[in-house]
Amino acid sequence: MSIPGPSGTVPFKSPGGFGPTFVAGPPGDTHRVFVGTQDGYIYVIDNGVLQPTPFLDLHTQVSTYNEDGMWSLAFDPGLRRQPPLLRLLLRQLEL
C-alpha cells in the first residue's frame, strides 16, 4: 500500500503486515503526517520520507481480532498554543 506524499507516493506497511487505517497532521505542520495502523503503530512521514522507527508502538496493547484495532488519531486544534498532551482511548466492547 502507498500513501500520497508531496513528491509522489510513500510505500507503507506495518511490521504486522497491516496497511494504514488513518493519516493525520498536526495543525499548522505542513511537513509531517502521522500514519496509524490497525495493529497499533503510528509512524511519521517527514517531508515525504517515512521514518523507520515508529513514533508510537502500541501493538502489544491493541487487539486486531475481527475488526478491533486502532482506527484514528486526532490533534487538538490548539496544539500550537498549548503544551502537547497525548490522549489515548482504548475501549473494548462486549457484544
JSON list of C-alpha atoms in Angstrom, two decimals:
[
{"chain": "A", "resi": 1, "resn": "MET", "atom": "CA", "xyz": [0.00, 0.00, 0.00]},
{"chain": "A", "resi": 2, "resn": "SER", "atom": "CA", "xyz": [1.16, 3.56, -0.66]},
{"chain": "A", "resi": 3, "resn": "ILE", "atom": "CA", "xyz": [0.33, 6.89, 0.92]},
{"chain": "A", "resi": 4, "resn": "PRO", "atom": "CA", "xyz": [0.29, 10.09, -1.17]},
{"chain": "A", "resi": 5, "resn": "GLY", "atom": "CA", "xyz": [3.18, 12.40, -0.35]},
{"chain": "A", "resi": 6, "resn": "PRO", "atom": "CA", "xyz": [4.34, 15.81, -1.56]},
{"chain": "A", "resi": 7, "resn": "SER", "atom": "CA", "xyz": [6.61, 14.31, -4.21]},
{"chain": "A", "resi": 8, "resn": "GLY", "atom": "CA", "xyz": [4.82, 11.08, -5.13]},
{"chain": "A", "resi": 9, "resn": "THR", "atom": "CA", "xyz": [3.74, 8.17, -3.01]},
{"chain": "A", "resi": 10, "resn": "VAL", "atom": "CA", "xyz": [5.36, 6.60, 0.04]},
{"chain": "A", "resi": 11, "resn": "PRO", "atom": "CA", "xyz": [5.22, 2.77, 0.27]},
{"chain": "A", "resi": 12, "resn": "PHE", "atom": "CA", "xyz": [3.85, 1.68, 3.62]},
{"chain": "A", "resi": 13, "resn": "LYS", "atom": "CA", "xyz": [3.14, -1.47, 5.61]},
{"chain": "A", "resi": 14, "resn": "SER", "atom": "CA", "xyz": [3.33, -2.04, 9.36]},
{"chain": "A", "resi": 15, "resn": "PRO", "atom": "CA", "xyz": [5.60, -4.72, 10.85]},
{"chain": "A", "resi": 16, "resn": "GLY", "atom": "CA", "xyz": [2.47, -6.83, 11.41]},
{"chain": "A", "resi": 17, "resn": "GLY", "atom": "CA", "xyz": [1.55, -6.57, 7.74]},
{"chain": "A", "resi": 18, "resn": "PHE", "atom": "CA", "xyz": [-1.36, -4.17, 8.19]},
{"chain": "A", "resi": 19, "resn": "GLY", "atom": "CA", "xyz": [-1.86, -1.20, 5.92]},
{"chain": "A", "resi": 20, "resn": "PRO", "atom": "CA", "xyz": [-2.69, 2.30, 7.17]},
{"chain": "A", "resi": 21, "resn": "THR", "atom": "CA", "xyz": [-6.05, 2.99, 8.82]},
{"chain": "A", "resi": 22, "resn": "PHE", "atom": "CA", "xyz": [-5.58, 6.74, 9.18]},
{"chain": "A", "resi": 23, "resn": "VAL", "atom": "CA", "xyz": [-3.37, 9.66, 8.22]},
{"chain": "A", "resi": 24, "resn": "ALA", "atom": "CA", "xyz": [-3.44, 12.85, 10.31]},
{"chain": "A", "resi": 25, "resn": "GLY", "atom": "CA", "xyz": [-1.39, 16.02, 10.51]},
{"chain": "A", "resi": 26, "resn": "PRO", "atom": "CA", "xyz": [-0.86, 18.39, 13.42]},
{"chain": "A", "resi": 27, "resn": "PRO", "atom": "CA", "xyz": [-2.39, 21.88, 12.98]},
{"chain": "A", "resi": 28, "resn": "GLY", "atom": "CA", "xyz": [-0.03, 24.20, 11.14]},
{"chain": "A", "resi": 29, "resn": "ASP", "atom": "CA", "xyz": [2.56, 21.50, 10.41]},
{"chain": "A", "resi": 30, "resn": "THR", "atom": "CA", "xyz": [2.97, 21.22, 6.64]},
{"chain": "A", "resi": 31, "resn": "HIS", "atom": "CA", "xyz": [5.96, 18.87, 6.74]},
{"chain": "A", "resi": 32, "resn": "ARG", "atom": "CA", "xyz": [4.77, 15.89, 8.79]},
{"chain": "A", "resi": 33, "resn": "VAL", "atom": "CA", "xyz": [1.89, 13.46, 8.73]},
{"chain": "A", "resi": 34, "resn": "PHE", "atom": "CA", "xyz": [1.23, 10.68, 11.21]},
{"chain": "A", "resi": 35, "resn": "VAL", "atom": "CA", "xyz": [0.15, 7.33, 9.83]},
{"chain": "A", "resi": 36, "resn": "GLY", "atom": "CA", "xyz": [-1.54, 4.75, 12.02]},
{"chain": "A", "resi": 37, "resn": "THR", "atom": "CA", "xyz": [-2.21, 1.07, 11.57]},
{"chain": "A", "resi": 38, "resn": "GLN", "atom": "CA", "xyz": [-4.91, -1.24, 12.84]},
{"chain": "A", "resi": 39, "resn": "ASP", "atom": "CA", "xyz": [-2.33, -3.20, 14.83]},
{"chain": "A", "resi": 40, "resn": "GLY", "atom": "CA", "xyz": [-1.23, -0.21, 16.93]},
{"chain": "A", "resi": 41, "resn": "TYR", "atom": "CA", "xyz": [1.71, 1.51, 15.25]},
{"chain": "A", "resi": 42, "resn": "ILE", "atom": "CA", "xyz": [1.96, 5.24, 14.49]},
{"chain": "A", "resi": 43, "resn": "TYR", "atom": "CA", "xyz": [4.66, 6.32, 12.05]},
{"chain": "A", "resi": 44, "resn": "VAL", "atom": "CA", "xyz": [5.75, 9.78, 10.89]},
{"chain": "A", "resi": 45, "resn": "ILE", "atom": "CA", "xyz": [6.25, 10.77, 7.29]},
{"chain": "A", "resi": 46, "resn": "ASP", "atom": "CA", "xyz": [8.52, 13.82, 7.40]},
{"chain": "A", "resi": 47, "resn": "ASN", "atom": "CA", "xyz": [8.91, 15.79, 4.15]},
{"chain": "A", "resi": 48, "resn": "GLY", "atom": "CA", "xyz": [7.79, 12.76, 2.17]},
{"chain": "A", "resi": 49, "resn": "VAL", "atom": "CA", "xyz": [10.16, 10.33, 3.91]},
{"chain": "A", "resi": 50, "resn": "LEU", "atom": "CA", "xyz": [8.77, 7.53, 6.06]},
{"chain": "A", "resi": 51, "resn": "GLN", "atom": "CA", "xyz": [10.73, 7.43, 9.32]},
{"chain": "A", "resi": 52, "resn": "PRO", "atom": "CA", "xyz": [11.87, 3.86, 10.02]},
{"chain": "A", "resi": 53, "resn": "THR", "atom": "CA", "xyz": [11.13, 3.84, 13.77]},
{"chain": "A", "resi": 54, "resn": "PRO", "atom": "CA", "xyz": [7.52, 4.08, 14.96]},
{"chain": "A", "resi": 55, "resn": "PHE", "atom": "CA", "xyz": [6.59, 7.32, 16.71]},
{"chain": "A", "resi": 56, "resn": "LEU", "atom": "CA", "xyz": [4.39, 5.21, 18.98]},
{"chain": "A", "resi": 57, "resn": "ASP", "atom": "CA", "xyz": [4.21, 1.43, 19.31]},
{"chain": "A", "resi": 58, "resn": "LEU", "atom": "CA", "xyz": [1.09, 0.08, 21.00]},
{"chain": "A", "resi": 59, "resn": "HIS", "atom": "CA", "xyz": [0.90, -3.25, 19.18]},
{"chain": "A", "resi": 60, "resn": "THR", "atom": "CA", "xyz": [1.09, -5.28, 22.39]},
{"chain": "A", "resi": 61, "resn": "GLN", "atom": "CA", "xyz": [-1.92, -3.38, 23.76]},
{"chain": "A", "resi": 62, "resn": "VAL", "atom": "CA", "xyz": [-4.13, -3.45, 20.65]},
{"chain": "A", "resi": 63, "resn": "SER", "atom": "CA", "xyz": [-6.27, -6.38, 19.58]},
{"chain": "A", "resi": 64, "resn": "THR", "atom": "CA", "xyz": [-6.82, -6.97, 15.87]},
{"chain": "A", "resi": 65, "resn": "TYR", "atom": "CA", "xyz": [-9.40, -9.72, 16.36]},
{"chain": "A", "resi": 66, "resn": "ASN", "atom": "CA", "xyz": [-12.23, -9.26, 13.83]},
{"chain": "A", "resi": 67, "resn": "GLU", "atom": "CA", "xyz": [-12.36, -5.50, 13.30]},
{"chain": "A", "resi": 68, "resn": "ASP", "atom": "CA", "xyz": [-10.72, -4.46, 16.57]},
{"chain": "A", "resi": 69, "resn": "GLY", "atom": "CA", "xyz": [-7.74, -2.18, 16.43]},
{"chain": "A", "resi": 70, "resn": "MET", "atom": "CA", "xyz": [-6.58, 1.41, 16.30]},
{"chain": "A", "resi": 71, "resn": "TRP", "atom": "CA", "xyz": [-8.63, 3.33, 13.77]},
{"chain": "A", "resi": 72, "resn": "SER", "atom": "CA", "xyz": [-7.97, 7.05, 14.22]},
{"chain": "A", "resi": 73, "resn": "LEU", "atom": "CA", "xyz": [-5.91, 9.86, 15.67]},
{"chain": "A", "resi": 74, "resn": "ALA", "atom": "CA", "xyz": [-6.91, 13.49, 16.20]},
{"chain": "A", "resi": 75, "resn": "PHE", "atom": "CA", "xyz": [-4.83, 16.53, 17.05]},
{"chain": "A", "resi": 76, "resn": "ASP", "atom": "CA", "xyz": [-6.12, 19.28, 19.30]},
{"chain": "A", "resi": 77, "resn": "PRO", "atom": "CA", "xyz": [-6.66, 22.41, 17.16]},
{"chain": "A", "resi": 78, "resn": "GLY", "atom": "CA", "xyz": [-4.98, 24.42, 19.95]},
{"chain": "A", "resi": 79, "resn": "LEU", "atom": "CA", "xyz": [-1.87, 22.24, 19.90]},
{"chain": "A", "resi": 80, "resn": "ARG", "atom": "CA", "xyz": [0.41, 25.09, 18.82]},
{"chain": "A", "resi": 81, "resn": "ARG", "atom": "CA", "xyz": [-0.78, 27.29, 21.72]},
{"chain": "A", "resi": 82, "resn": "GLN", "atom": "CA", "xyz": [-0.78, 24.69, 24.48]},
{"chain": "A", "resi": 83, "resn": "PRO", "atom": "CA", "xyz": [1.71, 22.16, 25.81]},
{"chain": "A", "resi": 84, "resn": "PRO", "atom": "CA", "xyz": [1.34, 18.84, 23.99]},
{"chain": "A", "resi": 85, "resn": "LEU", "atom": "CA", "xyz": [-0.94, 16.33, 25.62]},
{"chain": "A", "resi": 86, "resn": "LEU", "atom": "CA", "xyz": [-1.48, 12.87, 24.24]},
{"chain": "A", "resi": 87, "resn": "ARG", "atom": "CA", "xyz": [-4.85, 11.32, 24.99]},
{"chain": "A", "resi": 88, "resn": "LEU", "atom": "CA", "xyz": [-5.45, 7.75, 24.14]},
{"chain": "A", "resi": 89, "resn": "LEU", "atom": "CA", "xyz": [-8.75, 5.94, 24.36]},
{"chain": "A", "resi": 90, "resn": "LEU", "atom": "CA", "xyz": [-8.79, 2.19, 24.13]},
{"chain": "A", "resi": 91, "resn": "ARG", "atom": "CA", "xyz": [-12.14, 0.60, 24.57]},
{"chain": "A", "resi": 92, "resn": "GLN", "atom": "CA", "xyz": [-13.25, -2.98, 24.27]},
{"chain": "A", "resi": 93, "resn": "LEU", "atom": "CA", "xyz": [-16.91, -3.55, 23.58]},
{"chain": "A", "resi": 94, "resn": "GLU", "atom": "CA", "xyz": [-18.71, -6.61, 24.84]},
{"chain": "A", "resi": 95, "resn": "LEU", "atom": "CA", "xyz": [-21.38, -7.65, 22.34]}
]
